[in-house]
């Protein structure tokens, strides 16, 4: 019987794959959006910075920043799930992942955001759940919150066009 | 009055931290309508393999433009907040081109304002994205 891989090797592989995926997108760096991994579950964080403010009187996060954060979370969740299966069954070697041969990102068809609470000037978190992912289309739900997980500041649903995957 | 409206809108678009960070510029303001431009910039790229701007940046542009259209509506004339916004992406914006959004607030009730918006790049015949949203209205005058 094959010996299980050492945990450090597994973690290192998964973390560097996630880093490679996120690191290629300039807009994520610009927004300061980060991704945290526990097993295959990914949590996105948008650390607070003044540039994210939309209403300085309140002050409140810009609704567009919240929307962008959630859309990025949905896109990364979908891409991460595609990458995860190829990674775990050995189809992709992390060491050979470069910006040019990264799997193509899905394309947003539409994205609907419900604003539930005014975004406070502090860190925001989001998690996406893939409701359905087929060969061509995927539907993803996203929830964003700040201090209290039970009180989301926004929820969103998006439909995405999946990249074609040749053999 | 016209000057007041334009000043208010300009502060709203170009004075707000996130609008400034994205390089937004107010180009047209009318009662209940607004047009905002966002020049192409490398840090807004969402797909590094094609250089196409991130959907999120277009979302922020649409949201801002809709908000300004609501704020400039004669029946409202106050700040507003987004309740719900849906964006449909028709095609990828052409890399290197400025994105322009026009939003119209077509109905205001005592509590809610309804808005629609369209985003274009330099090809005005083929929209990049459309949006429909509802915003808060009324409240403090």
Coordinates of C-alpha atoms in Angstrom, one line a residue:
Chain A
X1 CA 0.0 0.0 0.0
X2 CA 1.1 3.5 -0.8
X3 CA 2.2 5.6 2.1
X4 CA 0.1 8.8 2.7
X5 CA 2.0 11.9 1.7
X6 CA 3.5 14.0 4.6
X7 CA 1.1 16.8 5.6
X8 CA 3.6 19.5 4.9
X9 CA 3.9 18.4 1.3
X10 CA 0.1 18.4 0.8
X11 CA -0.3 21.8 2.4
X12 CA 2.6 23.3 0.5
X13 CA 1.2 22.1 -2.8
X14 CA -2.3 23.4 -2.1
X15 CA -1.2 26.7 -0.7
X16 CA 1.2 27.4 -3.6
X17 CA -1.5 26.5 -6.1
X18 CA -3.9 29.0 -4.5
X19 CA -1.2 31.6 -4.4
X20 CA -0.4 31.0 -8.1
X21 CA -4.0 31.4 -9.0
X22 CA -4.6 34.6 -7.1
X23 CA -1.2 36.1 -7.8
X24 CA -1.8 36.4 -11.5
X25 CA -4.8 38.9 -11.3
X26 CA -3.7 42.5 -11.0
X27 CA -7.2 43.7 -9.9
X28 CA -7.0 41.4 -6.8
X29 CA -3.7 43.0 -5.8
X30 CA -5.1 46.5 -6.4
X31 CA -8.1 45.8 -4.1
X32 CA -5.9 44.0 -1.6
X33 CA -8.1 40.9 -1.7
X34 CA -6.6 37.8 0.0
X35 CA -7.6 34.2 0.1
X36 CA -7.3 31.8 3.1
X37 CA -7.6 28.0 2.8
X38 CA -8.8 25.3 5.1
X39 CA -8.8 22.0 3.2
X40 CA -10.7 22.9 0.0
X41 CA -12.7 25.7 1.7
X42 CA -11.6 29.2 0.7
X43 CA -12.4 32.4 2.6
X44 CA -11.7 35.7 1.0
X45 CA -10.7 38.7 3.0
X46 CA -10.7 42.4 1.9
X47 CA -8.6 44.2 4.5
X48 CA -9.9 47.7 5.1
X49 CA -8.2 50.6 3.4
X50 CA -9.4 54.2 2.8
X51 CA -9.6 53.7 -1.0
X52 CA -12.5 51.3 -0.5
X53 CA -14.7 54.0 1.0
X54 CA -17.7 55.2 -1.0
X55 CA -19.4 57.5 1.5
X56 CA -16.9 59.4 3.8
X57 CA -19.7 61.0 5.8
X58 CA -21.0 57.7 7.3
X59 CA -18.3 56.3 6.6
X60 CA -19.3 53.2 4.5
X61 CA -17.6 50.9 2.1
X62 CA -18.3 51.6 -1.5
X63 CA -21.1 49.3 -2.7
X64 CA -19.1 48.7 -5.9
X65 CA -16.1 47.6 -3.8
X66 CA -18.3 45.1 -2.0
X67 CA -19.7 43.8 -5.3
X68 CA -16.3 43.5 -6.8
X69 CA -15.0 41.7 -3.7
X70 CA -17.9 39.2 -4.0
X71 CA -17.5 38.6 -7.7
X72 CA -13.8 38.0 -7.2
X73 CA -14.7 35.5 -4.5
X74 CA -17.1 33.6 -6.8
X75 CA -14.6 33.5 -9.6
X76 CA -11.8 32.3 -7.4
X77 CA -14.0 29.6 -5.8
X78 CA -14.9 28.3 -9.3
X79 CA -11.3 28.3 -10.5
X80 CA -10.1 26.8 -7.3
X81 CA -12.5 23.9 -7.6
X82 CA -11.3 23.3 -11.2
X83 CA -7.7 23.5 -10.1
X84 CA -8.2 21.4 -7.0
X85 CA -9.3 18.2 -8.8
X86 CA -6.5 18.5 -11.4
X87 CA -4.0 19.1 -8.5
X88 CA -5.1 16.3 -6.3
X89 CA -5.2 13.7 -9.1
X90 CA -1.8 14.7 -10.3
X91 CA -2.9 16.1 -13.6
X92 CA -1.3 19.5 -12.7
X93 CA 2.1 19.9 -11.2
X94 CA 2.3 23.1 -9.1
X95 CA 5.9 23.6 -9.9
X96 CA 5.0 24.0 -13.5
X97 CA 2.2 26.5 -13.0
X98 CA 3.0 29.8 -14.6
X99 CA 0.8 32.8 -15.5
X100 CA 0.7 31.5 -19.1
X101 CA -0.4 28.0 -18.5
X102 CA -2.8 28.7 -15.6
X103 CA -6.3 27.4 -16.3
X104 CA -8.5 30.1 -18.0
X105 CA -10.8 32.0 -15.6
X106 CA -14.6 31.6 -16.0
X107 CA -16.4 34.6 -17.4
X108 CA -19.2 36.4 -15.6
X109 CA -22.5 36.3 -17.4
X110 CA -24.4 38.2 -14.7
X111 CA -24.0 39.1 -11.1
X112 CA -26.8 40.3 -8.7
X113 CA -26.0 41.8 -5.3
X114 CA -28.4 42.4 -2.4
X115 CA -27.1 45.0 0.1
X116 CA -28.2 44.0 3.6
X117 CA -26.2 46.3 5.9
X118 CA -23.9 49.3 5.3
X119 CA -20.3 48.1 5.1
X120 CA -18.3 49.4 8.0
X121 CA -14.7 50.8 7.6
X122 CA -13.1 47.5 8.7
X123 CA -12.1 44.1 7.1
X124 CA -14.7 42.2 5.1
X125 CA -14.9 38.5 4.6
X126 CA -16.7 36.4 1.9
X127 CA -17.3 32.8 1.1
X128 CA -18.8 31.4 -2.2
X129 CA -20.8 28.3 -2.6
X130 CA -21.0 26.7 -6.1
X131 CA -24.7 25.8 -6.5
X132 CA -24.2 24.1 -9.8
X133 CA -21.2 23.8 -12.1
X134 CA -21.7 22.1 -15.5
X135 CA -19.6 21.9 -18.6
X136 CA -20.6 25.4 -19.8
X137 CA -22.4 27.2 -17.1
X138 CA -22.1 27.6 -13.3
X139 CA -24.2 29.2 -10.7
X140 CA -22.5 30.6 -7.5
X141 CA -23.9 32.1 -4.3
X142 CA -21.7 34.4 -2.2
X143 CA -22.1 35.8 1.3
X144 CA -20.0 38.7 2.7
X145 CA -19.8 39.7 6.3
X146 CA -17.7 41.8 8.7
X147 CA -17.6 41.4 12.5
X148 CA -20.5 39.0 12.7
X149 CA -20.9 35.9 10.5
X150 CA -24.6 35.8 11.3
X151 CA -25.2 39.2 10.0
X152 CA -24.1 39.3 6.3
X153 CA -23.6 42.8 4.8
X154 CA -24.4 41.5 1.3
X155 CA -25.3 38.4 -0.6
X156 CA -25.0 37.8 -4.3
X157 CA -25.8 35.2 -7.0
X158 CA -23.8 35.0 -10.2
X159 CA -23.9 33.0 -13.4
X160 CA -20.6 32.2 -15.1
X161 CA -19.5 30.8 -18.4
X162 CA -16.9 28.1 -17.8
X163 CA -13.7 28.0 -19.8
X164 CA -13.5 25.2 -22.4
X165 CA -11.4 22.4 -21.0
X166 CA -9.7 20.3 -23.7
X167 CA -9.0 16.7 -22.8
Chain B
X1 CA -28.9 75.3 -9.7
X2 CA -27.3 73.5 -12.7
X3 CA -23.9 74.4 -11.3
X4 CA -24.9 73.1 -7.8
X5 CA -26.0 69.8 -9.3
X6 CA -22.8 69.4 -11.3
X7 CA -20.6 70.3 -8.3
X8 CA -22.5 67.8 -6.1
X9 CA -22.1 65.1 -8.7
X10 CA -18.5 65.8 -9.3
X11 CA -17.7 65.6 -5.6
X12 CA -19.7 62.4 -5.5
X13 CA -17.7 60.8 -8.3
X14 CA -14.3 62.3 -8.2
X15 CA -14.1 63.2 -4.5
X16 CA -14.9 59.7 -3.1
X17 CA -11.9 57.6 -2.3
X18 CA -13.0 54.5 -4.3
X19 CA -14.1 56.5 -7.3
X20 CA -10.7 58.3 -7.3
X21 CA -8.8 55.0 -6.9
X22 CA -10.6 53.7 -10.1
X23 CA -10.0 57.0 -12.0
X24 CA -13.7 57.8 -12.5
X25 CA -14.6 61.1 -14.2
X26 CA -18.0 62.6 -14.4
X27 CA -18.7 63.6 -18.0
X28 CA -22.5 64.3 -18.1
X29 CA -25.0 65.2 -15.4
X30 CA -28.7 65.9 -16.0
X31 CA -31.7 65.7 -13.7
X32 CA -32.0 61.9 -13.1
X33 CA -29.2 60.9 -15.4
X34 CA -25.4 60.7 -15.3
X35 CA -22.5 59.6 -17.4
X36 CA -19.1 58.5 -16.0
X37 CA -15.9 57.5 -17.6
X38 CA -13.2 55.1 -16.3
X39 CA -10.0 55.0 -18.3
X40 CA -8.3 51.7 -18.9
X41 CA -5.5 50.9 -16.4
X42 CA -3.2 47.9 -15.8
X43 CA -4.1 47.5 -12.2
X44 CA -7.8 47.0 -13.1
X45 CA -7.0 43.9 -15.2
X46 CA -9.1 40.9 -14.2
X47 CA -7.9 38.4 -16.8
X48 CA -4.1 38.5 -17.1
X49 CA -4.1 36.3 -20.2
X50 CA -6.2 38.8 -22.2
X51 CA -5.7 42.1 -20.4
X52 CA -9.5 42.5 -20.0
X53 CA -10.7 44.8 -17.1
X54 CA -12.1 43.0 -14.1
X55 CA -15.9 42.7 -14.0
X56 CA -15.7 44.1 -10.4
X57 CA -14.3 47.4 -11.7
X58 CA -17.2 47.7 -14.1
X59 CA -19.6 46.9 -11.2
X60 CA -18.1 49.7 -9.2
X61 CA -18.5 52.1 -12.1
X62 CA -22.1 51.0 -12.7
X63 CA -23.0 51.3 -9.0
X64 CA -21.5 54.8 -8.8
X65 CA -23.2 56.0 -11.9
X66 CA -26.6 54.7 -10.8
X67 CA -26.1 56.3 -7.4
X68 CA -25.4 59.7 -9.0
X69 CA -28.4 59.4 -11.3
X70 CA -30.6 58.8 -8.3
X71 CA -29.1 61.7 -6.3
X72 CA -29.6 64.1 -9.2
X73 CA -33.3 63.2 -9.7
X74 CA -35.6 66.2 -9.1
X75 CA -37.9 64.1 -6.8
X76 CA -35.0 62.9 -4.6
X77 CA -31.9 65.2 -4.5
X78 CA -30.2 63.6 -1.5
X79 CA -27.7 60.9 -0.9
X80 CA -28.7 57.3 -1.6
X81 CA -27.6 53.7 -1.0
X82 CA -27.8 50.6 -3.2
X83 CA -30.4 48.1 -2.2
X84 CA -29.9 45.8 -5.1
X85 CA -27.9 45.8 -8.3
X86 CA -27.9 43.3 -11.2
X87 CA -25.3 43.5 -13.9
X88 CA -25.4 41.6 -17.2
X89 CA -22.1 41.3 -19.1
X90 CA -22.6 41.2 -22.8
X91 CA -19.0 41.0 -23.9
X92 CA -15.5 41.7 -22.7
X93 CA -14.4 45.3 -22.9
X94 CA -11.7 45.9 -25.4
X95 CA -8.3 46.2 -23.6
X96 CA -6.9 49.7 -23.7
X97 CA -10.2 51.5 -24.1
X98 CA -12.0 53.8 -21.7
X99 CA -15.3 52.5 -20.3
X100 CA -18.2 54.9 -20.2
X101 CA -21.4 54.3 -18.3
X102 CA -24.7 56.1 -18.6
X103 CA -27.4 55.6 -15.9
X104 CA -31.0 56.8 -15.8
X105 CA -33.2 57.0 -12.8
X106 CA -36.5 56.3 -14.4
X107 CA -38.8 56.1 -11.4
X108 CA -38.8 57.4 -7.8
X109 CA -41.3 56.4 -5.2
X110 CA -41.4 57.6 -1.6
X111 CA -38.9 55.0 -0.5
X112 CA -37.3 53.5 -3.6
X113 CA -35.6 54.8 -6.7
X114 CA -35.3 52.5 -9.8
X115 CA -32.3 52.8 -12.2
X116 CA -30.9 51.3 -15.3
X117 CA -27.5 51.7 -16.8
X118 CA -25.4 50.7 -19.9
X119 CA -21.6 50.5 -20.1
X120 CA -19.7 50.9 -23.4
X121 CA -16.2 51.0 -24.6
X122 CA -15.2 53.0 -27.7
X123 CA -17.7 50.9 -29.8
X124 CA -20.9 52.6 -28.9
X125 CA -23.0 50.2 -30.9
X126 CA -22.2 47.1 -28.8
X127 CA -22.7 47.6 -25.1
X128 CA -20.2 45.9 -22.7
X129 CA -22.7 45.5 -19.9
X130 CA -26.1 46.6 -18.7
X131 CA -27.4 47.1 -15.1
X132 CA -30.7 47.5 -13.3
X133 CA -30.9 48.4 -9.7
X134 CA -33.0 49.7 -6.8
X135 CA -31.7 52.4 -4.5
X136 CA -32.9 54.0 -1.2
X137 CA -35.0 57.2 -1.7
X138 CA -36.8 59.6 0.7
X139 CA -35.2 59.4 4.1
X140 CA -33.6 62.6 5.1
X141 CA -34.2 65.5 2.6

